[in-house]
Amino acid sequence: MISIDKFAYISGLKKVNPMEKFIFAMVTMFVCIALNNIIDSIIILLLMAIITVFKGKIPLKTYIRFMSLPLAFLILSVLTIAINVVGTSSGLIFSFSIFNIKFGCTYESILTATRIFFKSLASVSCLYFLTLNTPIFEVLSVLKKLKVPKLFVELMGLIYRFIFVLLDTANMIYISQNSRLGYSTLKTGFNSLGKLIANLFISSYKRSQDIYTAMESRCYDGDINLLEYNYTYSYKNISLIIVVEMVLIIINFN
Amino acid sequence: MSKYIFETKDLSFQYPDGTQALKNINLKIEKGKKISFLGVNGSGKSTLFLNFNGVLKPTKGTIVYKGEEVKYNHKSLLDLRKNVGIVFQDPENQLFSSSVYQEVSFGAMNLKLSEIEVRNRVDDALKNIGMYDYRDKAVHFLSYGQKKRVSIADILVMQPEIIVFDEPTSSLDPKHSKQIVKIFDELNEKGMTVILSTHDVELAYSWSDYIVVMKDGEIFREGTPYEIFSDEKLIQECYLEKPLILDMFQFLCDNSKRTLTNKIPRNKEELYRILKEQ
């Protein structure tokens, strides 16, 4: 999880306007889902991979590893679509029965499964493009510009910041417990884990109060106002996005 | 207007659970001075600092800023917090944004300044503490010392008249401590009043113009560094320690059976100079 976050800060596309990246990822994803076309999905998959690996400078190996994360879920769910309960035996590629129920696989169902497989993978690659190339606070500023309720954006920002603080604290408690043999047997392990979680709650609560105090002392008045980054729109990028989407749509209707 | 920029009059503070944290604090702070607060853990330094800034409201007594009593309404609090900035001990408890640049902008944005002014101030604050190159970094990738410096920029951006540091050099290595002390001196040269609490007697002795010693929520004694640290009884009662420089100097004076000089050395360099002149 954390390593995904790190890549966004060293990405070669870090300087690109986050709004452009956001629009590119989202529009491509919607186009991919709406068109529901295997060729388009494969093109999107390759396109996102090429941009992320060559422009974003994310190592190819890492990218493949990230892409294979959702693969297990995907294959499982696609299998259930490909293999169905069938009534007749016409047009079956293969079939088998369990307890007198006949399961089979038709040409149609395989096509649907393949379509869904590539569609999901392509959509995931769009999201990876966004997360691997855009630091969270830039995504947040895009959401703010898109008039997402302020409360959500503020909460997302705070949660993101404190995930790391929470992980640090948990890690520290874990090490101190472990160094005192807190995890030597299964029983003490569960006992220690329970105490770790309880303590984490208490220390989080305490920290939230400390943070509030610190914010109050800086004239906090209920609204978190932060300076937004200034980005210029690049006409080249915007026209490229439009061209890519148009090409994808044209391929679908040919 | 008096020469005191900040005063507390009979200030007492009691926590809701009944702990009497501060008792009748009477302080007068001169503009542009370097002031250290000494005292054991739990002697009320941090609570007093939170009172300075209006985050805690004294249960008794008043705070006077630039000759005007603080009234604890919205406007007067805003004015106090703008002018008295606190840098908290643990930067982890102060930094709430994930981006360095946005984090530093928070205080300035709350002052409702124009965007250009905020940008200028954020850039200046980051340059002052030498973190300008890190402005696009994420806070959780910074080291502790870097976080500490960002937490100072957080306050500088509001351009306060008084800046208060709660144990600034604790858990910093010598190199970063020196950097931070250098930042204090630079701020002070610009006319800012710098207040800090510390357990480091060497720092308090060599750096401050004035020292306040606290014990059990009261001001036990205040005075110049020499006045404080030449008082053996005070040092014992408040669990302080004599700065090495002063200790050595007095040892040399006692053993050479003559006064070496009228000027008492404040740091290593001054002591060496005196020794050389002999």
PDB file of N, CA and C in Angstrom, chain A residues 2 5-6 9 14-15 136-137 140-141 157-158 160-162 164-165 168 206-207 210-221 223-230, chain B residues 50 53 55 78 81-82 88 90 92-99 101-103 105-107 109-112 115 118-119 122 135-141 154-155 158:
ATOM      1  N   ILE A   2       1.814   1.260   0.916  1.00  0.00           N
ATOM      2  CA  ILE A   2       2.601   2.477   1.075  1.00  0.00           C
ATOM      3  C   ILE A   2       3.510   2.672  -0.125  1.00  0.00           C
ATOM      4  N   ASP A   5       1.971   4.638  -2.817  1.00  0.00           N
ATOM      5  CA  ASP A   5       1.943   6.058  -2.509  1.00  0.00           C
ATOM      6  C   ASP A   5       3.274   6.717  -2.860  1.00  0.00           C
ATOM      7  N   LYS A   6       4.360   5.991  -2.608  1.00  0.00           N
ATOM      8  CA  LYS A   6       5.679   6.570  -2.848  1.00  0.00           C
ATOM      9  C   LYS A   6       5.910   6.886  -4.325  1.00  0.00           C
ATOM     10  N   TYR A   9       5.110  10.347  -5.887  1.00  0.00           N
ATOM     11  CA  TYR A   9       5.952  11.507  -5.643  1.00  0.00           C
ATOM     12  C   TYR A   9       7.199  11.528  -6.518  1.00  0.00           C
ATOM     13  N   LYS A  14       4.677  14.006 -12.470  1.00  0.00           N
ATOM     14  CA  LYS A  14       4.253  14.727 -11.272  1.00  0.00           C
ATOM     15  C   LYS A  14       3.915  16.181 -11.586  1.00  0.00           C
ATOM     16  N   LYS A  15       4.659  16.761 -12.520  1.00  0.00           N
ATOM     17  CA  LYS A  15       4.490  18.189 -12.799  1.00  0.00           C
ATOM     18  C   LYS A  15       3.281  18.486 -13.694  1.00  0.00           C
ATOM     19  N   ILE A 136      -1.733  12.302  -3.512  1.00  0.00           N
ATOM     20  CA  ILE A 136      -3.103  12.436  -3.017  1.00  0.00           C
ATOM     21  C   ILE A 136      -3.558  13.883  -2.916  1.00  0.00           C
ATOM     22  N   PHE A 137      -2.680  14.776  -2.406  1.00  0.00           N
ATOM     23  CA  PHE A 137      -3.194  16.129  -2.195  1.00  0.00           C
ATOM     24  C   PHE A 137      -3.526  16.832  -3.502  1.00  0.00           C
ATOM     25  N   LEU A 140      -6.959  15.636  -4.250  1.00  0.00           N
ATOM     26  CA  LEU A 140      -7.889  16.366  -3.390  1.00  0.00           C
ATOM     27  C   LEU A 140      -8.202  17.743  -3.962  1.00  0.00           C
ATOM     28  N   SER A 141      -7.178  18.419  -4.464  1.00  0.00           N
ATOM     29  CA  SER A 141      -7.426  19.763  -4.989  1.00  0.00           C
ATOM     30  C   SER A 141      -8.290  19.681  -6.249  1.00  0.00           C
ATOM     31  N   GLY A 157      -8.264  14.262   3.296  1.00  0.00           N
ATOM     32  CA  GLY A 157      -6.911  14.769   3.529  1.00  0.00           C
ATOM     33  C   GLY A 157      -6.408  14.377   4.904  1.00  0.00           C
ATOM     34  N   LEU A 158      -7.256  14.578   5.922  1.00  0.00           N
ATOM     35  CA  LEU A 158      -6.834  14.273   7.290  1.00  0.00           C
ATOM     36  C   LEU A 158      -6.603  12.773   7.457  1.00  0.00           C
ATOM     37  N   TYR A 160      -5.817  10.606   5.190  1.00  0.00           N
ATOM     38  CA  TYR A 160      -4.598  10.217   4.476  1.00  0.00           C
ATOM     39  C   TYR A 160      -3.357  10.535   5.301  1.00  0.00           C
ATOM     40  N   ARG A 161      -3.320  11.743   5.872  1.00  0.00           N
ATOM     41  CA  ARG A 161      -2.154  12.136   6.672  1.00  0.00           C
ATOM     42  C   ARG A 161      -1.997  11.212   7.872  1.00  0.00           C
ATOM     43  N   PHE A 162      -3.113  10.862   8.517  1.00  0.00           N
ATOM     44  CA  PHE A 162      -2.983  10.152   9.787  1.00  0.00           C
ATOM     45  C   PHE A 162      -2.922   8.642   9.647  1.00  0.00           C
ATOM     46  N   PHE A 164      -0.559   7.302   8.148  1.00  0.00           N
ATOM     47  CA  PHE A 164       0.862   7.066   8.359  1.00  0.00           C
ATOM     48  C   PHE A 164       1.229   7.215   9.824  1.00  0.00           C
ATOM     49  N   VAL A 165       0.616   8.200  10.479  1.00  0.00           N
ATOM     50  CA  VAL A 165       0.883   8.378  11.903  1.00  0.00           C
ATOM     51  C   VAL A 165       0.392   7.155  12.670  1.00  0.00           C
ATOM     52  N   ASP A 168       2.638   4.201  12.116  1.00  0.00           N
ATOM     53  CA  ASP A 168       3.865   4.380  12.901  1.00  0.00           C
ATOM     54  C   ASP A 168       3.647   3.996  14.348  1.00  0.00           C
ATOM     55  N   LYS A 206      -6.253  10.945  21.799  1.00  0.00           N
ATOM     56  CA  LYS A 206      -5.403  11.945  22.448  1.00  0.00           C
ATOM     57  C   LYS A 206      -4.737  12.821  21.387  1.00  0.00           C
ATOM     58  N   ARG A 207      -4.250  12.172  20.341  1.00  0.00           N
ATOM     59  CA  ARG A 207      -3.559  12.919  19.296  1.00  0.00           C
ATOM     60  C   ARG A 207      -4.506  13.858  18.575  1.00  0.00           C
ATOM     61  N   ASP A 210      -4.718  16.895  20.552  1.00  0.00           N
ATOM     62  CA  ASP A 210      -3.501  17.709  20.442  1.00  0.00           C
ATOM     63  C   ASP A 210      -3.469  18.476  19.123  1.00  0.00           C
ATOM     64  N   ILE A 211      -3.846  17.781  18.056  1.00  0.00           N
ATOM     65  CA  ILE A 211      -3.851  18.419  16.742  1.00  0.00           C
ATOM     66  C   ILE A 211      -4.842  19.575  16.732  1.00  0.00           C
ATOM     67  N   TYR A 212      -5.998  19.331  17.325  1.00  0.00           N
ATOM     68  CA  TYR A 212      -7.001  20.386  17.352  1.00  0.00           C
ATOM     69  C   TYR A 212      -6.462  21.612  18.082  1.00  0.00           C
ATOM     70  N   THR A 213      -5.797  21.369  19.211  1.00  0.00           N
ATOM     71  CA  THR A 213      -5.201  22.477  19.964  1.00  0.00           C
ATOM     72  C   THR A 213      -4.213  23.240  19.089  1.00  0.00           C
ATOM     73  N   ALA A 214      -3.360  22.484  18.406  1.00  0.00           N
ATOM     74  CA  ALA A 214      -2.337  23.125  17.577  1.00  0.00           C
ATOM     75  C   ALA A 214      -2.978  23.919  16.451  1.00  0.00           C
ATOM     76  N   MET A 215      -4.073  23.388  15.900  1.00  0.00           N
ATOM     77  CA  MET A 215      -4.745  24.107  14.815  1.00  0.00           C
ATOM     78  C   MET A 215      -5.429  25.352  15.349  1.00  0.00           C
ATOM     79  N   GLU A 216      -6.032  25.205  16.531  1.00  0.00           N
ATOM     80  CA  GLU A 216      -6.710  26.345  17.134  1.00  0.00           C
ATOM     81  C   GLU A 216      -5.726  27.477  17.380  1.00  0.00           C
ATOM     82  N   SER A 217      -4.519  27.128  17.795  1.00  0.00           N
ATOM     83  CA  SER A 217      -3.544  28.168  18.080  1.00  0.00           C
ATOM     84  C   SER A 217      -3.062  28.835  16.799  1.00  0.00           C
ATOM     85  N   ARG A 218      -3.437  28.269  15.658  1.00  0.00           N
ATOM     86  CA  ARG A 218      -3.112  28.944  14.399  1.00  0.00           C
ATOM     87  C   ARG A 218      -4.377  29.530  13.776  1.00  0.00           C
ATOM     88  N   CYS A 219      -5.277  30.006  14.618  1.00  0.00           N
ATOM     89  CA  CYS A 219      -6.477  30.726  14.174  1.00  0.00           C
ATOM     90  C   CYS A 219      -7.448  29.842  13.389  1.00  0.00           C
ATOM     91  N   TYR A 220      -7.501  28.550  13.670  1.00  0.00           N
ATOM     92  CA  TYR A 220      -8.448  27.663  12.983  1.00  0.00           C
ATOM     93  C   TYR A 220      -9.864  28.082  13.340  1.00  0.00           C
ATOM     94  N   ASP A 221     -10.728  28.230  12.324  1.00  0.00           N
ATOM     95  CA  ASP A 221     -12.086  28.685  12.611  1.00  0.00           C
ATOM     96  C   ASP A 221     -13.130  27.725  12.047  1.00  0.00           C
ATOM     97  N   ASP A 223     -12.903  25.944   9.229  1.00  0.00           N
ATOM     98  CA  ASP A 223     -12.687  25.650   7.816  1.00  0.00           C
ATOM     99  C   ASP A 223     -11.207  25.444   7.574  1.00  0.00           C
ATOM    100  N   ILE A 224     -10.855  24.327   6.966  1.00  0.00           N
ATOM    101  CA  ILE A 224      -9.446  24.141   6.637  1.00  0.00           C
ATOM    102  C   ILE A 224      -9.199  24.773   5.270  1.00  0.00           C
ATOM    103  N   ASN A 225      -8.623  25.942   5.278  1.00  0.00           N
ATOM    104  CA  ASN A 225      -8.288  26.599   4.008  1.00  0.00           C
ATOM    105  C   ASN A 225      -6.815  26.422   3.743  1.00  0.00           C
ATOM    106  N   LEU A 226      -6.496  25.843   2.620  1.00  0.00           N
ATOM    107  CA  LEU A 226      -5.100  25.660   2.278  1.00  0.00           C
ATOM    108  C   LEU A 226      -4.844  26.268   0.909  1.00  0.00           C
ATOM    109  N   LEU A 227      -3.609  26.630   0.709  1.00  0.00           N
ATOM    110  CA  LEU A 227      -3.214  27.200  -0.567  1.00  0.00           C
ATOM    111  C   LEU A 227      -3.276  26.117  -1.636  1.00  0.00           C
ATOM    112  N   GLU A 228      -3.859  26.433  -2.767  1.00  0.00           N
ATOM    113  CA  GLU A 228      -3.900  25.452  -3.851  1.00  0.00           C
ATOM    114  C   GLU A 228      -2.688  25.636  -4.748  1.00  0.00           C
ATOM    115  N   TYR A 229      -2.255  24.550  -5.329  1.00  0.00           N
ATOM    116  CA  TYR A 229      -1.155  24.650  -6.272  1.00  0.00           C
ATOM    117  C   TYR A 229      -1.661  25.297  -7.559  1.00  0.00           C
ATOM    118  N   ASN A 230      -0.803  26.043  -8.191  1.00  0.00           N
ATOM    119  CA  ASN A 230      -1.168  26.651  -9.469  1.00  0.00           C
ATOM    120  C   ASN A 230      -0.657  25.804 -10.612  1.00  0.00           C
TER     121      ASN A 230
ATOM    122  N   LEU B  50       0.099  27.661  26.475  1.00  0.00           N
ATOM    123  CA  LEU B  50      -1.227  27.602  25.860  1.00  0.00           C
ATOM    124  C   LEU B  50      -2.099  28.757  26.332  1.00  0.00           C
ATOM    125  N   ASN B  53      -1.379  32.033  24.340  1.00  0.00           N
ATOM    126  CA  ASN B  53      -1.892  32.051  22.987  1.00  0.00           C
ATOM    127  C   ASN B  53      -3.423  32.076  22.958  1.00  0.00           C
ATOM    128  N   VAL B  55      -5.408  29.656  23.740  1.00  0.00           N
ATOM    129  CA  VAL B  55      -6.056  28.356  23.535  1.00  0.00           C
ATOM    130  C   VAL B  55      -6.700  27.916  24.839  1.00  0.00           C
ATOM    131  N   LEU B  78      -8.326  36.203  17.877  1.00  0.00           N
ATOM    132  CA  LEU B  78      -7.674  36.098  16.576  1.00  0.00           C
ATOM    133  C   LEU B  78      -6.414  36.958  16.560  1.00  0.00           C
ATOM    134  N   ARG B  81      -3.727  35.297  18.762  1.00  0.00           N
ATOM    135  CA  ARG B  81      -3.134  34.103  18.152  1.00  0.00           C
ATOM    136  C   ARG B  81      -2.293  34.446  16.942  1.00  0.00           C
ATOM    137  N   LYS B  82      -2.662  35.533  16.280  1.00  0.00           N
ATOM    138  CA  LYS B  82      -1.862  35.966  15.135  1.00  0.00           C
ATOM    139  C   LYS B  82      -0.487  36.458  15.610  1.00  0.00           C
ATOM    140  N   PHE B  88       4.732  23.660  18.691  1.00  0.00           N
ATOM    141  CA  PHE B  88       4.531  22.608  19.679  1.00  0.00           C
ATOM    142  C   PHE B  88       5.709  21.648  19.722  1.00  0.00           C
ATOM    143  N   ASP B  90       5.935  18.266  19.756  1.00  0.00           N
ATOM    144  CA  ASP B  90       5.981  17.151  18.825  1.00  0.00           C
ATOM    145  C   ASP B  90       5.394  17.581  17.477  1.00  0.00           C
ATOM    146  N   GLU B  92       4.688  15.976  15.028  1.00  0.00           N
ATOM    147  CA  GLU B  92       3.677  15.024  14.571  1.00  0.00           C
ATOM    148  C   GLU B  92       2.277  15.452  15.024  1.00  0.00           C
ATOM    149  N   ASN B  93       2.223  16.169  16.148  1.00  0.00           N
ATOM    150  CA  ASN B  93       0.941  16.640  16.652  1.00  0.00           C
ATOM    151  C   ASN B  93       0.539  17.972  16.063  1.00  0.00           C
ATOM    152  N   GLN B  94       1.412  18.558  15.281  1.00  0.00           N
ATOM    153  CA  GLN B  94       1.085  19.877  14.750  1.00  0.00           C
ATOM    154  C   GLN B  94       0.807  19.837  13.253  1.00  0.00           C
ATOM    155  N   LEU B  95       1.551  19.007  12.544  1.00  0.00           N
ATOM    156  CA  LEU B  95       1.397  18.952  11.095  1.00  0.00           C
ATOM    157  C   LEU B  95       0.191  18.086  10.754  1.00  0.00           C
ATOM    158  N   PHE B  96      -0.800  18.648  10.099  1.00  0.00           N
ATOM    159  CA  PHE B  96      -1.996  17.866   9.806  1.00  0.00           C
ATOM    160  C   PHE B  96      -2.195  17.666   8.313  1.00  0.00           C
ATOM    161  N   SER B  97      -1.484  18.437   7.506  1.00  0.00           N
ATOM    162  CA  SER B  97      -1.668  18.297   6.070  1.00  0.00           C
ATOM    163  C   SER B  97      -0.586  17.379   5.517  1.00  0.00           C
ATOM    164  N   SER B  98      -0.874  16.763   4.386  1.00  0.00           N
ATOM    165  CA  SER B  98       0.109  15.823   3.861  1.00  0.00           C
ATOM    166  C   SER B  98       1.116  16.512   2.951  1.00  0.00           C
ATOM    167  N   SER B  99       0.842  17.751   2.569  1.00  0.00           N
ATOM    168  CA  SER B  99       1.789  18.450   1.710  1.00  0.00           C
ATOM    169  C   SER B  99       2.455  19.587   2.471  1.00  0.00           C
ATOM    170  N   TYR B 101       3.827  22.350   1.518  1.00  0.00           N
ATOM    171  CA  TYR B 101       3.437  23.687   1.075  1.00  0.00           C
ATOM    172  C   TYR B 101       2.073  24.072   1.649  1.00  0.00           C
ATOM    173  N   GLN B 102       1.120  23.137   1.549  1.00  0.00           N
ATOM    174  CA  GLN B 102      -0.224  23.429   2.039  1.00  0.00           C
ATOM    175  C   GLN B 102      -0.244  23.544   3.553  1.00  0.00           C
ATOM    176  N   GLU B 103       0.560  22.701   4.208  1.00  0.00           N
ATOM    177  CA  GLU B 103       0.638  22.749   5.666  1.00  0.00           C
ATOM    178  C   GLU B 103       1.053  24.150   6.119  1.00  0.00           C
ATOM    179  N   SER B 105       0.830  26.872   4.562  1.00  0.00           N
ATOM    180  CA  SER B 105      -0.097  27.937   4.168  1.00  0.00           C
ATOM    181  C   SER B 105      -1.276  28.088   5.122  1.00  0.00           C
ATOM    182  N   PHE B 106      -1.531  27.070   5.942  1.00  0.00           N
ATOM    183  CA  PHE B 106      -2.743  27.044   6.772  1.00  0.00           C
ATOM    184  C   PHE B 106      -2.905  28.299   7.633  1.00  0.00           C
ATOM    185  N   GLY B 107      -1.842  28.637   8.400  1.00  0.00           N
ATOM    186  CA  GLY B 107      -1.927  29.783   9.294  1.00  0.00           C
ATOM    187  C   GLY B 107      -2.183  31.074   8.539  1.00  0.00           C
ATOM    188  N   MET B 109      -3.511  31.441   5.563  1.00  0.00           N
ATOM    189  CA  MET B 109      -4.841  31.451   4.955  1.00  0.00           C
ATOM    190  C   MET B 109      -5.895  31.847   5.982  1.00  0.00           C
ATOM    191  N   ASN B 110      -5.677  31.421   7.234  1.00  0.00           N
ATOM    192  CA  ASN B 110      -6.635  31.752   8.286  1.00  0.00           C
ATOM    193  C   ASN B 110      -6.636  33.234   8.614  1.00  0.00           C
ATOM    194  N   LEU B 111      -5.571  33.938   8.229  1.00  0.00           N
ATOM    195  CA  LEU B 111      -5.540  35.378   8.474  1.00  0.00           C
ATOM    196  C   LEU B 111      -6.279  36.134   7.378  1.00  0.00           C
ATOM    197  N   LYS B 112      -6.827  35.395   6.432  1.00  0.00           N
ATOM    198  CA  LYS B 112      -7.631  35.967   5.337  1.00  0.00           C
ATOM    199  C   LYS B 112      -6.825  36.982   4.520  1.00  0.00           C
ATOM    200  N   GLU B 115      -4.174  35.963  -1.888  1.00  0.00           N
ATOM    201  CA  GLU B 115      -3.452  34.757  -2.264  1.00  0.00           C
ATOM    202  C   GLU B 115      -1.971  35.039  -2.542  1.00  0.00           C
ATOM    203  N   VAL B 118      -0.151  35.363   0.671  1.00  0.00           N
ATOM    204  CA  VAL B 118       0.049  34.045   1.297  1.00  0.00           C
ATOM    205  C   VAL B 118       1.206  33.330   0.629  1.00  0.00           C
ATOM    206  N   ARG B 119       1.207  33.335  -0.714  1.00  0.00           N
ATOM    207  CA  ARG B 119       2.295  32.656  -1.430  1.00  0.00           C
ATOM    208  C   ARG B 119       3.656  33.223  -1.062  1.00  0.00           C
ATOM    209  N   VAL B 122       4.561  32.104   2.499  1.00  0.00           N
ATOM    210  CA  VAL B 122       4.918  30.683   2.583  1.00  0.00           C
ATOM    211  C   VAL B 122       6.325  30.486   2.034  1.00  0.00           C
ATOM    212  N   ARG B 135       9.365  21.845  -0.586  1.00  0.00           N
ATOM    213  CA  ARG B 135       7.990  22.337  -0.531  1.00  0.00           C
ATOM    214  C   ARG B 135       6.979  21.394  -1.183  1.00  0.00           C
ATOM    215  N   ASP B 136       7.405  20.624  -2.172  1.00  0.00           N
ATOM    216  CA  ASP B 136       6.461  19.721  -2.843  1.00  0.00           C
ATOM    217  C   ASP B 136       6.459  18.323  -2.257  1.00  0.00           C
ATOM    218  N   LYS B 137       7.204  18.129  -1.175  1.00  0.00           N
ATOM    219  CA  LYS B 137       7.303  16.781  -0.597  1.00  0.00           C
ATOM    220  C   LYS B 137       6.082  16.482   0.278  1.00  0.00           C
ATOM    221  N   ALA B 138       5.920  15.184   0.542  1.00  0.00           N
ATOM    222  CA  ALA B 138       4.856  14.788   1.458  1.00  0.00           C
ATOM    223  C   ALA B 138       5.412  14.793   2.873  1.00  0.00           C
ATOM    224  N   VAL B 139       4.592  15.233   3.815  1.00  0.00           N
ATOM    225  CA  VAL B 139       5.062  15.380   5.191  1.00  0.00           C
ATOM    226  C   VAL B 139       5.565  14.052   5.758  1.00  0.00           C
ATOM    227  N   HIS B 140       4.893  12.932   5.403  1.00  0.00           N
ATOM    228  CA  HIS B 140       5.276  11.670   6.036  1.00  0.00           C
ATOM    229  C   HIS B 140       6.576  11.096   5.486  1.00  0.00           C
ATOM    230  N   PHE B 141       7.171  11.721   4.485  1.00  0.00           N
ATOM    231  CA  PHE B 141       8.481  11.257   4.022  1.00  0.00           C
ATOM    232  C   PHE B 141       9.625  12.061   4.632  1.00  0.00           C
ATOM    233  N   ASP B 154       5.368  26.848   9.888  1.00  0.00           N
ATOM    234  CA  ASP B 154       3.939  26.965  10.140  1.00  0.00           C
ATOM    235  C   ASP B 154       3.587  28.249  10.873  1.00  0.00           C
ATOM    236  N   ILE B 155       4.440  28.584  11.853  1.00  0.00           N
ATOM    237  CA  ILE B 155       4.167  29.740  12.705  1.00  0.00           C
ATOM    238  C   ILE B 155       4.743  31.002  12.075  1.00  0.00           C
ATOM    239  N   MET B 158       2.741  33.282   9.848  1.00  0.00           N
ATOM    240  CA  MET B 158       1.764  34.223  10.394  1.00  0.00           C
ATOM    241  C   MET B 158       2.432  35.530  10.832  1.00  0.00           C
TER     242      MET B 158
END
